[in-house]
């Protein structure tokens, strides 16, 4: 057990997580184009490209938020840790946003009924699929924030 608590590191994690979470909301709902949202789950080259473009703009939004955080607060962020955290988040986001991958995982872990819950006309918002998608992303934001905070 570590008897020494580094309070600066303890405070670094929540501000990094908040920046990533805010950027995720903007990037996943405002920056993502309608075409990307519609096409990213297709099992085609066009679907993979749409998902890749979405994740690229989403990651750029998260990077901008982290850089703004560092600029305004003076918080020193390690380049390696920031790249590693954003890479882990990007890969996990791409995987889930291919849609069939998350659906298959939900089926395997007994969440298939919840995944299919809701009106398809409301898709992707207001459905079990959307709730599982967003909770997946937030969980990985937590991990990305831990990775980035470790460099402080």
Short mmCIF file of N, CA, C and O in Angstrom, two decimals, residues 52-127:
data_model
loop_
_atom_site.label_atom_id
_atom_site.label_comp_id
_atom_site.label_asym_id
_atom_site.label_seq_id
_atom_site.Cartn_x
_atom_site.Cartn_y
_atom_site.Cartn_z
N UNK A 52 -14.06 5.18 -39.94
CA UNK A 52 -12.71 5.72 -39.75
C UNK A 52 -12.71 7.25 -39.76
O UNK A 52 -12.07 7.88 -38.91
N UNK A 53 -13.46 7.85 -40.66
CA UNK A 53 -13.55 9.31 -40.69
C UNK A 53 -14.22 9.86 -39.44
O UNK A 53 -13.80 10.88 -38.90
N UNK A 54 -15.28 9.18 -38.98
CA UNK A 54 -15.93 9.59 -37.74
C UNK A 54 -14.96 9.55 -36.58
O UNK A 54 -14.85 10.51 -35.81
N UNK A 55 -14.24 8.45 -36.45
CA UNK A 55 -13.30 8.31 -35.34
C UNK A 55 -12.16 9.32 -35.45
O UNK A 55 -11.70 9.85 -34.44
N UNK A 56 -11.73 9.62 -36.66
CA UNK A 56 -10.66 10.62 -36.84
C UNK A 56 -11.13 12.00 -36.38
O UNK A 56 -10.39 12.69 -35.65
N UNK A 57 -12.33 12.41 -36.76
CA UNK A 57 -12.82 13.73 -36.35
C UNK A 57 -13.14 13.75 -34.85
O UNK A 57 -12.93 14.76 -34.18
N UNK A 58 -13.63 12.63 -34.34
CA UNK A 58 -13.91 12.52 -32.91
C UNK A 58 -12.62 12.63 -32.10
O UNK A 58 -12.55 13.35 -31.10
N UNK A 59 -11.59 11.94 -32.54
CA UNK A 59 -10.30 11.98 -31.85
C UNK A 59 -9.69 13.38 -31.93
O UNK A 59 -9.11 13.86 -30.95
N UNK A 60 -9.83 14.04 -33.08
CA UNK A 60 -9.34 15.41 -33.20
C UNK A 60 -10.08 16.34 -32.24
O UNK A 60 -9.47 17.24 -31.65
N UNK A 61 -11.37 16.11 -32.07
CA UNK A 61 -12.16 16.91 -31.12
C UNK A 61 -11.66 16.69 -29.70
O UNK A 61 -11.52 17.64 -28.92
N UNK A 62 -11.36 15.45 -29.34
CA UNK A 62 -10.85 15.14 -28.01
C UNK A 62 -9.45 15.73 -27.81
O UNK A 62 -9.14 16.25 -26.73
N UNK A 63 -8.62 15.66 -28.83
CA UNK A 63 -7.29 16.26 -28.74
C UNK A 63 -7.40 17.77 -28.54
O UNK A 63 -6.70 18.35 -27.70
N UNK A 64 -8.29 18.41 -29.28
CA UNK A 64 -8.49 19.86 -29.13
C UNK A 64 -8.94 20.20 -27.71
O UNK A 64 -8.47 21.19 -27.13
N UNK A 65 -9.81 19.39 -27.14
CA UNK A 65 -10.27 19.64 -25.76
C UNK A 65 -9.12 19.50 -24.78
O UNK A 65 -8.98 20.32 -23.86
N UNK A 66 -8.28 18.48 -24.96
CA UNK A 66 -7.15 18.29 -24.06
C UNK A 66 -6.14 19.44 -24.19
O UNK A 66 -5.60 19.92 -23.19
N UNK A 67 -5.89 19.87 -25.41
CA UNK A 67 -4.96 20.98 -25.62
C UNK A 67 -5.52 22.27 -25.03
O UNK A 67 -4.77 23.07 -24.45
N UNK A 68 -6.82 22.49 -25.17
CA UNK A 68 -7.45 23.68 -24.57
C UNK A 68 -7.34 23.61 -23.05
O UNK A 68 -7.04 24.62 -22.39
N UNK A 69 -7.57 22.44 -22.49
CA UNK A 69 -7.44 22.25 -21.04
C UNK A 69 -6.02 22.60 -20.59
O UNK A 69 -5.83 23.33 -19.62
N UNK A 70 -5.04 22.08 -21.30
CA UNK A 70 -3.64 22.34 -20.94
C UNK A 70 -3.31 23.82 -21.08
O UNK A 70 -2.63 24.40 -20.23
N UNK A 71 -3.81 24.46 -22.15
CA UNK A 71 -3.52 25.88 -22.39
C UNK A 71 -4.14 26.76 -21.31
O UNK A 71 -3.48 27.65 -20.78
N UNK A 72 -5.39 26.50 -20.98
CA UNK A 72 -6.10 27.37 -20.03
C UNK A 72 -5.64 27.14 -18.60
O UNK A 72 -5.50 28.09 -17.83
N UNK A 73 -5.38 25.90 -18.24
CA UNK A 73 -5.04 25.59 -16.84
C UNK A 73 -3.55 25.50 -16.58
O UNK A 73 -3.13 25.52 -15.42
N UNK A 74 -2.77 25.33 -17.64
CA UNK A 74 -1.34 25.12 -17.45
C UNK A 74 -1.00 23.68 -17.09
O UNK A 74 0.13 23.37 -16.76
N UNK A 75 -2.00 22.80 -17.16
CA UNK A 75 -1.79 21.39 -16.83
C UNK A 75 -0.84 20.76 -17.84
O UNK A 75 -1.11 20.78 -19.04
N UNK A 76 0.29 20.25 -17.38
CA UNK A 76 1.22 19.62 -18.32
C UNK A 76 0.73 18.21 -18.68
O UNK A 76 0.49 17.38 -17.81
N UNK A 77 0.53 17.99 -19.96
CA UNK A 77 0.10 16.67 -20.42
C UNK A 77 1.24 16.02 -21.19
O UNK A 77 1.80 16.64 -22.11
N UNK A 78 1.56 14.78 -20.84
CA UNK A 78 2.62 14.06 -21.53
C UNK A 78 2.18 13.65 -22.93
O UNK A 78 1.09 13.12 -23.10
N UNK A 79 3.01 13.93 -23.91
CA UNK A 79 2.66 13.61 -25.30
C UNK A 79 2.44 12.12 -25.50
O UNK A 79 1.48 11.72 -26.15
N UNK A 80 3.34 11.31 -24.96
CA UNK A 80 3.22 9.86 -25.13
C UNK A 80 1.94 9.36 -24.50
O UNK A 80 1.21 8.58 -25.11
N UNK A 81 1.65 9.78 -23.29
CA UNK A 81 0.44 9.33 -22.60
C UNK A 81 -0.82 9.83 -23.30
O UNK A 81 -1.81 9.11 -23.40
N UNK A 82 -0.78 11.06 -23.81
CA UNK A 82 -1.93 11.59 -24.51
C UNK A 82 -2.17 10.79 -25.80
O UNK A 82 -3.30 10.42 -26.10
N UNK A 83 -1.12 10.50 -26.53
CA UNK A 83 -1.25 9.70 -27.76
C UNK A 83 -1.75 8.30 -27.44
O UNK A 83 -2.63 7.77 -28.13
N UNK A 84 -1.21 7.70 -26.39
CA UNK A 84 -1.63 6.34 -26.02
C UNK A 84 -3.09 6.31 -25.59
O UNK A 84 -3.85 5.44 -26.00
N UNK A 85 -3.48 7.26 -24.75
CA UNK A 85 -4.87 7.31 -24.28
C UNK A 85 -5.84 7.54 -25.42
O UNK A 85 -6.88 6.86 -25.51
N UNK A 86 -5.52 8.47 -26.31
CA UNK A 86 -6.40 8.74 -27.44
C UNK A 86 -6.44 7.57 -28.42
O UNK A 86 -7.49 7.29 -29.01
N UNK A 87 -5.32 6.86 -28.58
CA UNK A 87 -5.29 5.69 -29.47
C UNK A 87 -6.18 4.57 -28.92
O UNK A 87 -6.95 3.95 -29.66
N UNK A 88 -6.07 4.30 -27.62
CA UNK A 88 -6.91 3.27 -27.00
C UNK A 88 -8.38 3.64 -27.16
O UNK A 88 -9.22 2.79 -27.52
N UNK A 89 -8.70 4.90 -26.91
CA UNK A 89 -10.09 5.35 -27.06
C UNK A 89 -10.55 5.23 -28.51
O UNK A 89 -11.66 4.77 -28.78
N UNK A 90 -9.72 5.62 -29.45
CA UNK A 90 -10.09 5.58 -30.87
C UNK A 90 -10.35 4.15 -31.34
O UNK A 90 -11.35 3.89 -32.03
N UNK A 91 -9.48 3.23 -30.98
CA UNK A 91 -9.66 1.83 -31.38
C UNK A 91 -10.94 1.27 -30.78
O UNK A 91 -11.73 0.60 -31.47
N UNK A 92 -11.19 1.53 -29.51
CA UNK A 92 -12.40 1.01 -28.87
C UNK A 92 -13.65 1.64 -29.48
O UNK A 92 -14.68 0.98 -29.64
N UNK A 93 -13.56 2.91 -29.86
CA UNK A 93 -14.71 3.59 -30.46
C UNK A 93 -15.00 3.03 -31.85
O UNK A 93 -16.16 2.77 -32.19
N UNK A 94 -13.96 2.86 -32.64
CA UNK A 94 -14.14 2.29 -33.98
C UNK A 94 -14.78 0.92 -33.87
O UNK A 94 -15.72 0.61 -34.59
N UNK A 95 -14.26 0.09 -32.98
CA UNK A 95 -14.78 -1.28 -32.82
C UNK A 95 -16.28 -1.25 -32.51
O UNK A 95 -17.06 -1.96 -33.14
N UNK A 96 -16.69 -0.45 -31.56
CA UNK A 96 -18.10 -0.40 -31.17
C UNK A 96 -18.97 0.21 -32.26
O UNK A 96 -20.10 -0.24 -32.48
N UNK A 97 -18.46 1.22 -32.95
CA UNK A 97 -19.27 1.92 -33.94
C UNK A 97 -19.44 1.17 -35.25
O UNK A 97 -20.20 1.61 -36.11
N UNK A 98 -18.79 0.05 -35.41
CA UNK A 98 -19.07 -0.79 -36.56
C UNK A 98 -20.44 -1.45 -36.37
O UNK A 98 -20.99 -2.04 -37.24
N UNK A 99 -21.01 -1.31 -35.20
CA UNK A 99 -22.36 -1.70 -34.77
C UNK A 99 -22.53 -3.20 -34.62
O UNK A 99 -22.96 -3.66 -33.57
N UNK A 100 -22.25 -3.98 -35.62
CA UNK A 100 -22.44 -5.42 -35.51
C UNK A 100 -21.53 -6.02 -34.44
O UNK A 100 -21.87 -7.02 -33.81
N UNK A 101 -20.38 -5.41 -34.21
CA UNK A 101 -19.45 -5.91 -33.20
C UNK A 101 -20.05 -5.76 -31.80
O UNK A 101 -20.03 -6.71 -31.01
N UNK A 102 -20.61 -4.59 -31.52
CA UNK A 102 -21.23 -4.35 -30.22
C UNK A 102 -22.50 -5.19 -30.06
O UNK A 102 -22.76 -5.72 -29.00
N UNK A 103 -23.27 -5.31 -31.14
CA UNK A 103 -24.48 -6.13 -31.11
C UNK A 103 -24.11 -7.59 -30.78
O UNK A 103 -24.75 -8.22 -29.93
N UNK A 104 -23.09 -8.11 -31.44
CA UNK A 104 -22.68 -9.50 -31.19
C UNK A 104 -22.17 -9.68 -29.76
O UNK A 104 -22.45 -10.71 -29.12
N UNK A 105 -21.44 -8.69 -29.23
CA UNK A 105 -20.99 -8.77 -27.84
C UNK A 105 -22.18 -8.76 -26.90
O UNK A 105 -22.24 -9.56 -25.95
N UNK A 106 -23.15 -7.88 -27.16
CA UNK A 106 -24.35 -7.82 -26.33
C UNK A 106 -25.07 -9.17 -26.33
O UNK A 106 -25.52 -9.65 -25.28
N UNK A 107 -25.17 -9.80 -27.48
CA UNK A 107 -25.80 -11.13 -27.55
C UNK A 107 -25.03 -12.15 -26.72
O UNK A 107 -25.62 -12.93 -25.97
N UNK A 108 -23.72 -12.14 -26.84
CA UNK A 108 -22.89 -13.13 -26.13
C UNK A 108 -22.95 -12.98 -24.61
O UNK A 108 -22.80 -13.96 -23.89
N UNK A 109 -23.13 -11.76 -24.13
CA UNK A 109 -23.13 -11.55 -22.68
C UNK A 109 -24.55 -11.45 -22.10
O UNK A 109 -24.73 -11.07 -20.95
N UNK A 110 -25.54 -11.81 -22.90
CA UNK A 110 -26.92 -11.83 -22.40
C UNK A 110 -27.62 -10.49 -22.40
O UNK A 110 -28.62 -10.32 -21.71
N UNK A 111 -27.12 -9.53 -23.18
CA UNK A 111 -27.73 -8.21 -23.25
C UNK A 111 -28.42 -7.96 -24.60
O UNK A 111 -28.77 -6.83 -24.93
N UNK A 112 -28.62 -9.03 -25.36
CA UNK A 112 -29.22 -8.89 -26.69
C UNK A 112 -30.60 -8.28 -26.65
O UNK A 112 -30.95 -7.44 -27.48
N UNK A 113 -31.42 -8.69 -25.67
CA UNK A 113 -32.77 -8.12 -25.57
C UNK A 113 -32.70 -6.62 -25.30
O UNK A 113 -33.47 -5.85 -25.88
N UNK A 114 -31.79 -6.21 -24.43
CA UNK A 114 -31.66 -4.78 -24.14
C UNK A 114 -31.13 -4.04 -25.36
O UNK A 114 -31.58 -2.93 -25.66
N UNK A 115 -30.19 -4.64 -26.08
CA UNK A 115 -29.64 -4.01 -27.28
C UNK A 115 -30.76 -3.72 -28.28
O UNK A 115 -30.77 -2.67 -28.92
N UNK A 116 -31.70 -4.63 -28.41
CA UNK A 116 -32.80 -4.48 -29.37
C UNK A 116 -33.95 -3.64 -28.84
O UNK A 116 -34.91 -3.36 -29.55
N UNK A 117 -33.89 -3.18 -27.59
CA UNK A 117 -34.97 -2.43 -26.96
C UNK A 117 -35.13 -1.05 -27.60
O UNK A 117 -34.16 -0.36 -27.88
N UNK A 118 -36.36 -0.65 -27.82
CA UNK A 118 -36.64 0.71 -28.28
C UNK A 118 -37.17 0.73 -29.69
O UNK A 118 -37.12 -0.25 -30.42
N UNK A 119 -37.69 1.88 -30.05
CA UNK A 119 -38.25 2.05 -31.39
C UNK A 119 -37.14 2.20 -32.41
O UNK A 119 -36.26 3.05 -32.26
N UNK A 120 -37.19 1.41 -33.45
CA UNK A 120 -36.16 1.53 -34.48
C UNK A 120 -36.23 2.87 -35.19
O UNK A 120 -35.23 3.36 -35.69
N UNK A 121 -37.41 3.50 -35.21
CA UNK A 121 -37.53 4.82 -35.83
C UNK A 121 -36.70 5.86 -35.07
O UNK A 121 -36.32 6.88 -35.63
N UNK A 122 -36.45 5.63 -33.81
CA UNK A 122 -35.69 6.57 -33.00
C UNK A 122 -34.19 6.29 -33.08
O UNK A 122 -33.40 7.04 -32.55
N UNK A 123 -33.82 5.20 -33.72
CA UNK A 123 -32.43 4.79 -33.76
C UNK A 123 -31.56 5.87 -34.38
O UNK A 123 -31.99 6.55 -35.30
N UNK A 124 -30.34 6.07 -33.90
CA UNK A 124 -29.76 5.31 -32.83
C UNK A 124 -30.06 5.86 -31.43
O UNK A 124 -29.68 5.27 -30.44
N UNK A 125 -30.75 7.00 -31.34
CA UNK A 125 -31.03 7.58 -30.03
C UNK A 125 -32.27 6.98 -29.41
O UNK A 125 -33.24 6.68 -30.10
N UNK A 126 -32.26 6.82 -28.11
CA UNK A 126 -33.44 6.33 -27.42
C UNK A 126 -33.64 4.84 -27.47
O UNK A 126 -34.74 4.35 -27.22
N UNK A 127 -32.59 4.10 -27.79
CA UNK A 127 -32.70 2.66 -27.87
C UNK A 127 -31.70 2.00 -26.92
O UNK A 127 -30.76 2.64 -26.45
#
